[in-house]
mmCIF file of C-alpha atoms in Angstrom:
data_model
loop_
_atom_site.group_PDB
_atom_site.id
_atom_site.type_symbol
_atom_site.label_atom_id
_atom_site.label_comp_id
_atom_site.label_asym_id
_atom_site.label_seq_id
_atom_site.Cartn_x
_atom_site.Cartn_y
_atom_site.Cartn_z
ATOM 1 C CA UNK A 1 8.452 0.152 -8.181
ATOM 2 C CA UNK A 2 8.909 -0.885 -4.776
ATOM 3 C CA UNK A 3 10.913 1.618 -3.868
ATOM 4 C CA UNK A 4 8.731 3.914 -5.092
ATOM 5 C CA UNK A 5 5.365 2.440 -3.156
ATOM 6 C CA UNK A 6 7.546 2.405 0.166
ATOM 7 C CA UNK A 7 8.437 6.106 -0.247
ATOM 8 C CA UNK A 8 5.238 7.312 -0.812
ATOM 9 C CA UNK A 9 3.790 5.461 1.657
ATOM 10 C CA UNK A 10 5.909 7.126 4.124
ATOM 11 C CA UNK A 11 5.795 10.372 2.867
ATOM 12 C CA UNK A 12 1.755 9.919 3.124
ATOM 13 C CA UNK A 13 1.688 8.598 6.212
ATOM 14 C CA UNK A 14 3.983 11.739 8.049
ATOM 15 C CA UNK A 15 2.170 14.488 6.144
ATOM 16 C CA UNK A 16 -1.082 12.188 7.768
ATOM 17 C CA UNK A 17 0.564 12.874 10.962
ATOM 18 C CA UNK A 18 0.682 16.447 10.833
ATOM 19 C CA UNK A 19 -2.441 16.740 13.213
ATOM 20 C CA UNK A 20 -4.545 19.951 12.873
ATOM 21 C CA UNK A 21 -7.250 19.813 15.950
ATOM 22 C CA UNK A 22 -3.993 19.138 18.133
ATOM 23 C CA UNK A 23 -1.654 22.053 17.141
ATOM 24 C CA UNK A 24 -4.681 24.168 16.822
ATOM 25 C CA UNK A 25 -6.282 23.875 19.906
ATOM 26 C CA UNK A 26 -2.438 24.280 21.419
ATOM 27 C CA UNK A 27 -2.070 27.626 19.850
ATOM 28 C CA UNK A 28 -5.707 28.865 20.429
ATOM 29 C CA UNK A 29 -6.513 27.067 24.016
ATOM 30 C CA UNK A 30 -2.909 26.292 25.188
ATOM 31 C CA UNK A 31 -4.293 22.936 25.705
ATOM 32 C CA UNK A 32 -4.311 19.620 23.908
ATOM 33 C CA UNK A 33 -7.544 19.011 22.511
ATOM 34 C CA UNK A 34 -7.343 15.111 23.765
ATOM 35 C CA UNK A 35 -7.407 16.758 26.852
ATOM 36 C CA UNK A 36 -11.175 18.249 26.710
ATOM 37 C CA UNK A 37 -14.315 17.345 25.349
ATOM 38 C CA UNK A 38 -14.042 13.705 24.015
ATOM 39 C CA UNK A 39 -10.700 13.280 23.835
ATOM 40 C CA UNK A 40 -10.257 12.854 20.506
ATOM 41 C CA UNK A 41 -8.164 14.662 18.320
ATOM 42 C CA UNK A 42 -10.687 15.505 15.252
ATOM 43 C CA UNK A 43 -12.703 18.201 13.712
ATOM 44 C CA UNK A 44 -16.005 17.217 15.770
ATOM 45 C CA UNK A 45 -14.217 18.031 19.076
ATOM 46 C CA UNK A 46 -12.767 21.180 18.060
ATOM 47 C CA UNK A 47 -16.346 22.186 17.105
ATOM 48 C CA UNK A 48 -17.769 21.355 20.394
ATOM 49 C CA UNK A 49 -15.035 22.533 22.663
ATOM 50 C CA UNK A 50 -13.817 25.744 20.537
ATOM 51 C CA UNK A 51 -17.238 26.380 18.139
ATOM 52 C CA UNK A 52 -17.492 26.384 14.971
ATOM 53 C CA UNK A 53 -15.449 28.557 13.074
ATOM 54 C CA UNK A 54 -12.532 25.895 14.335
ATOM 55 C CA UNK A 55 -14.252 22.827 13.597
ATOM 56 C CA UNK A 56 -14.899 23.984 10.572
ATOM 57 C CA UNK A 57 -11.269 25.049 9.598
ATOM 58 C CA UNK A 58 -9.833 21.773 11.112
ATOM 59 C CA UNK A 59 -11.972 19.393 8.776
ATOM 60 C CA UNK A 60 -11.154 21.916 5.866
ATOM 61 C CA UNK A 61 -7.288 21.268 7.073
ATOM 62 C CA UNK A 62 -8.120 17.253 7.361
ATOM 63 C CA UNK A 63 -9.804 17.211 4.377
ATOM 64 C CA UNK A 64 -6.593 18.864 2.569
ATOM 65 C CA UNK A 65 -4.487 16.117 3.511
ATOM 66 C CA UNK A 66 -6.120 13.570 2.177
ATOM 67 C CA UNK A 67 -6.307 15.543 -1.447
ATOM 68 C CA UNK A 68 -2.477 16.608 -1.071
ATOM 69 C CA UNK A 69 -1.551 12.820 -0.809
ATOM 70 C CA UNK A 70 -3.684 11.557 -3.777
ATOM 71 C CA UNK A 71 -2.230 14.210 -6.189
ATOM 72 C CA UNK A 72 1.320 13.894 -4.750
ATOM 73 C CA UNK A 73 0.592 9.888 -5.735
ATOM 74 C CA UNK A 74 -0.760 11.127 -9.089
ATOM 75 C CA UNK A 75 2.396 13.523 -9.619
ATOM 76 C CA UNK A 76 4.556 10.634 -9.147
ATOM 77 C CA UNK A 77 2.835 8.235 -11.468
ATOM 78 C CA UNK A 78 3.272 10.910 -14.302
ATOM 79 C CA UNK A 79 6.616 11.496 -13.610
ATOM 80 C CA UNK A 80 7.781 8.495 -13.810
ATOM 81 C CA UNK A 81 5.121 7.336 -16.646
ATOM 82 C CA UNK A 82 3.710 3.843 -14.235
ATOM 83 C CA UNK A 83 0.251 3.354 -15.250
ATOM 84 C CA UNK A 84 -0.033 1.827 -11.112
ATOM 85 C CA UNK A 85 -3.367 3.282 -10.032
ATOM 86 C CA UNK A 86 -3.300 1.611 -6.735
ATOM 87 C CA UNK A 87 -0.786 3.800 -5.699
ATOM 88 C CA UNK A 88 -3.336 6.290 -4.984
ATOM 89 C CA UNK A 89 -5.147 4.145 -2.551
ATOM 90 C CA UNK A 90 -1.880 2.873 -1.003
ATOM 91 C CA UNK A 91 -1.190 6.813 -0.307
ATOM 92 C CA UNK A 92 -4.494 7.034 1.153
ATOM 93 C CA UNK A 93 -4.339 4.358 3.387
ATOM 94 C CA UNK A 94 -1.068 5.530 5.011
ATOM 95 C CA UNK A 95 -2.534 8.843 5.085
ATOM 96 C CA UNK A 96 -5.476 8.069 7.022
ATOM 97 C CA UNK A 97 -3.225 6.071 9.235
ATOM 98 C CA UNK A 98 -1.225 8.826 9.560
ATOM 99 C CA UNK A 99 -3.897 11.017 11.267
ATOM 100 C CA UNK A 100 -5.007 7.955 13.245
ATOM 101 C CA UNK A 101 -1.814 7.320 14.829
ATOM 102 C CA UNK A 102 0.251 10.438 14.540
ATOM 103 C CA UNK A 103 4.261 9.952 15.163
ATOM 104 C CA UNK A 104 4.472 13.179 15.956
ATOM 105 C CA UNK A 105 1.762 13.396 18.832
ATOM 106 C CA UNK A 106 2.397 10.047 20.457
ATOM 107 C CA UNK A 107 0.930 7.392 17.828
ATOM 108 C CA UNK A 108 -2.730 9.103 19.398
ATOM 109 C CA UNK A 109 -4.713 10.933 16.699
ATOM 110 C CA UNK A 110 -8.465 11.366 15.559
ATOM 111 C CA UNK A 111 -10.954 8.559 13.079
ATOM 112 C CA UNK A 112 -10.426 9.658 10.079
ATOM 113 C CA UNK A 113 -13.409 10.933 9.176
ATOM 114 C CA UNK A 114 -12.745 14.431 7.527
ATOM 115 C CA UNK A 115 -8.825 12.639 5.884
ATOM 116 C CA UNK A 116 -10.914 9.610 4.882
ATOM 117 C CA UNK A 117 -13.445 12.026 3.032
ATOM 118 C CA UNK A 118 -10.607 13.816 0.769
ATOM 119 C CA UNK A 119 -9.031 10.524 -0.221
ATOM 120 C CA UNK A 120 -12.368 9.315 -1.401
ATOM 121 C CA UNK A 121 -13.394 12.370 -3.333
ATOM 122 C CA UNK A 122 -10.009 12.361 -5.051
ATOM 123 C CA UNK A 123 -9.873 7.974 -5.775
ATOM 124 C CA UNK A 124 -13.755 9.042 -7.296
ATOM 125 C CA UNK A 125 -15.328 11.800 -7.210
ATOM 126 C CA UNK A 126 -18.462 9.869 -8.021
ATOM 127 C CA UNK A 127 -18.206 7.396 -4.851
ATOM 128 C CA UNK A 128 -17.127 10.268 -2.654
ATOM 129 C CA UNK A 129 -20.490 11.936 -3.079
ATOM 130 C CA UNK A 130 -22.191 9.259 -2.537
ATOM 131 C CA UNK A 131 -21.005 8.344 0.599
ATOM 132 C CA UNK A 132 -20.478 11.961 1.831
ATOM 133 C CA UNK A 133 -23.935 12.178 1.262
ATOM 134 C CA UNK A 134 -25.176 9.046 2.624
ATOM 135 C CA UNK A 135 -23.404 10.036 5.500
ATOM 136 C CA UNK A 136 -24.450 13.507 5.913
ATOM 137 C CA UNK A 137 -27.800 12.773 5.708
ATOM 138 C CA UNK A 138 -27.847 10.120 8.544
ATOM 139 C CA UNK A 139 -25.858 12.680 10.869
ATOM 140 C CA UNK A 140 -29.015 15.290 9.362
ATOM 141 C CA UNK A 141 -31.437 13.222 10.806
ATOM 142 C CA UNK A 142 -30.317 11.544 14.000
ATOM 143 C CA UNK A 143 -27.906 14.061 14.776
ATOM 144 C CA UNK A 144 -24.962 11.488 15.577
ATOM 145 C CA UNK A 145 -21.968 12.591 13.572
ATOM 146 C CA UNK A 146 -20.492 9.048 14.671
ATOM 147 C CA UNK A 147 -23.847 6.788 13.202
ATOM 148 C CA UNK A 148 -22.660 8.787 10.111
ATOM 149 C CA UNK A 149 -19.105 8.470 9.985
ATOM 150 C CA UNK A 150 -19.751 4.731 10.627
ATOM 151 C CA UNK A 151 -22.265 3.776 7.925
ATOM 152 C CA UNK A 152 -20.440 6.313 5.711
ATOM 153 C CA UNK A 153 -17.060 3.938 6.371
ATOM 154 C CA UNK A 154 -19.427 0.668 5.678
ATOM 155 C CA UNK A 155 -21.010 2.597 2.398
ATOM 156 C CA UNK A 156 -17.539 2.999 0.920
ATOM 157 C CA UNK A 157 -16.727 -0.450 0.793
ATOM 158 C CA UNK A 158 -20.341 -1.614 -0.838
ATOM 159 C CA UNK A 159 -20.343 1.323 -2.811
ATOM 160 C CA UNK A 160 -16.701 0.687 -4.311
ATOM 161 C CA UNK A 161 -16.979 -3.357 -4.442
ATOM 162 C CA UNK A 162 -20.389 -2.663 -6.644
ATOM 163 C CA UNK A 163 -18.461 -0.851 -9.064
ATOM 164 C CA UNK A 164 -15.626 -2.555 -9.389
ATOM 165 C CA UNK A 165 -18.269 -5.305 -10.164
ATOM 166 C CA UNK A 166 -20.160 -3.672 -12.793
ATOM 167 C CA UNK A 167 -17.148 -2.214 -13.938
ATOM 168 C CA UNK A 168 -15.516 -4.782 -14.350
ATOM 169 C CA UNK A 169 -12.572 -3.675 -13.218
ATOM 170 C CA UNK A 170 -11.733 -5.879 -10.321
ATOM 171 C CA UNK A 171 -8.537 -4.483 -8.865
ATOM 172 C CA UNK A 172 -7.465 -6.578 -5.514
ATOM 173 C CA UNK A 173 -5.041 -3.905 -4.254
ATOM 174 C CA UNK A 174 -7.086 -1.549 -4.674
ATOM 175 C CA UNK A 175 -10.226 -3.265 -2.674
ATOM 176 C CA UNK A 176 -7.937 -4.078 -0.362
ATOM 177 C CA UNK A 177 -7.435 -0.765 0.803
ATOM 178 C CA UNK A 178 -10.917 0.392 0.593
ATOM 179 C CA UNK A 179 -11.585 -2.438 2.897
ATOM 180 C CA UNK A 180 -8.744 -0.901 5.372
ATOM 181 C CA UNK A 181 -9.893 2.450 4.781
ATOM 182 C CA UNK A 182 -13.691 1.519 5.237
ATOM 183 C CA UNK A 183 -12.564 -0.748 7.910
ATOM 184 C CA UNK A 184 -10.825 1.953 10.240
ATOM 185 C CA UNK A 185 -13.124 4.340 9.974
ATOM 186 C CA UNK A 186 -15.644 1.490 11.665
ATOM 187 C CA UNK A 187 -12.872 0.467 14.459
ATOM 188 C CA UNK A 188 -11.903 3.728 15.483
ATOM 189 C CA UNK A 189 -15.784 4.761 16.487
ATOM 190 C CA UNK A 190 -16.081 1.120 18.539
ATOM 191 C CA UNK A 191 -16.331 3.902 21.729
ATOM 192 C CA UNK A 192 -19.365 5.204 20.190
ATOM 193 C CA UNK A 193 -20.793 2.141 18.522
ATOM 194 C CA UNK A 194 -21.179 0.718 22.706
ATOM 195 C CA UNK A 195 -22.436 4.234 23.615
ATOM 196 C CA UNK A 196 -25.071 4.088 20.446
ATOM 197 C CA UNK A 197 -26.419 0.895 21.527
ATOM 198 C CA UNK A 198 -26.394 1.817 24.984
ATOM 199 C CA UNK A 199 -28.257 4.898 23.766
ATOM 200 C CA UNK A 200 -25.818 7.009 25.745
ATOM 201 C CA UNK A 201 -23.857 8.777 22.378
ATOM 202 C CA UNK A 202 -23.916 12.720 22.573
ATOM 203 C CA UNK A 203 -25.747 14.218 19.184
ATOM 204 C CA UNK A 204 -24.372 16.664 17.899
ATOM 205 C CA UNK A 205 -25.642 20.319 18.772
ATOM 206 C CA UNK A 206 -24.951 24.315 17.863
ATOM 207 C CA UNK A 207 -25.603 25.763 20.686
ATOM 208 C CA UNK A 208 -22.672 26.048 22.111
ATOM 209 C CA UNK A 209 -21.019 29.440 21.324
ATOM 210 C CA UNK A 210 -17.616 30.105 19.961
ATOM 211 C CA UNK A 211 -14.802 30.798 21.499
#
């Protein structure tokens, strides 16, 4: 079993690495995406420094590796017939770190966000709904994908602590790394968090033509 946990976690957390907006923006721009816009290497900046057709593919491609990693956990609790369900959310912890810190692009990645949202659709498809749109609605209205991708983080955590209450089904494992999930999405967007109470955060705009 442990054995098992530590393998997947690696294998999670290297596929989590694979970093989309950064090769990307390499083969499109010839330039590392850290190296315009914000500097950070998500979906949001691809949008705003390459337009939209590439933010959009690059939070489709984020997205993806959160799902591959749950099922790949799934696959392997099947095979090997362990009724573990925190396995899933130990994959998607290490897969969100993955992205976060990157081995392959200098332990410097992106938040989360988009890699955050495909774990959480495929733990529930129920809760993932709910905070995607929780979230998309506060980026709707005040145009800050970061106020979003913040509360959304926060909404996880109440959102999954509720039901494990009425549930319940009270798995500490498992809360435990919807805490670190939840948790990292908040700490990664403590840059924008200053800028939001400064009132200096950039909203988010489509004006800007593709490239």
């Amino acid at each position: 079993m442990v054995l098992m946990i530590v393998v997947l976690a690696i294998v999670s957390y290297l596929i989590g690495s694979i970093n989309f907006s950064i090769i990307l923006s390499r083969i499109i721009g010839g330039k590392d995406i850290r190296q315009s816009g914000s500097g950070n290497a998500g979906a949001t900046n691809m949008l705003r420094t390459y337009g939209k057709k590439m933010g959009v593919i690059t939070l489709l491609l984020d997205v993806l590796k959160g799902i591959i990693v749950i099922l790949i956990a799934r696959l392997v609790r099947d095979k090997l017939g362990v009724d573990f369900e925190a396995l899933d959310y130990i994959a998607g912890v290490c897969v969100v770190l993955g992205h976060n810190f990157p081995l392959y692009f200098g332990f410097k990645g992106g938040k989360g966000v988009a890699t955050s949202l495909g774990v959480v659709l495929m733990l529930d498809w129920k809760v993932g709904l709910i905070v995607a749109v929780c979230a998309i609605l506060i980026m709707a209205v005040t145009k800050y994908v970061s106020l979003g991708s913040i509360l959304g983080g926060a909404a996880f955590i109440v959102v999954e602590i509720i039901k494990a209450l009425v549930t319940k089904s009270f798995n500490i494992a498992e809360i435990v790394c919807v805490v670190i999930i939840g948790g990292l999405l908040i700490a990664r967007h403590h840059a924008n968090i200053k800028r939001l109470i400064s009132g200096t955060e950039n909203k988010l705009s489509f004006s800007k033509k593709e490239k």
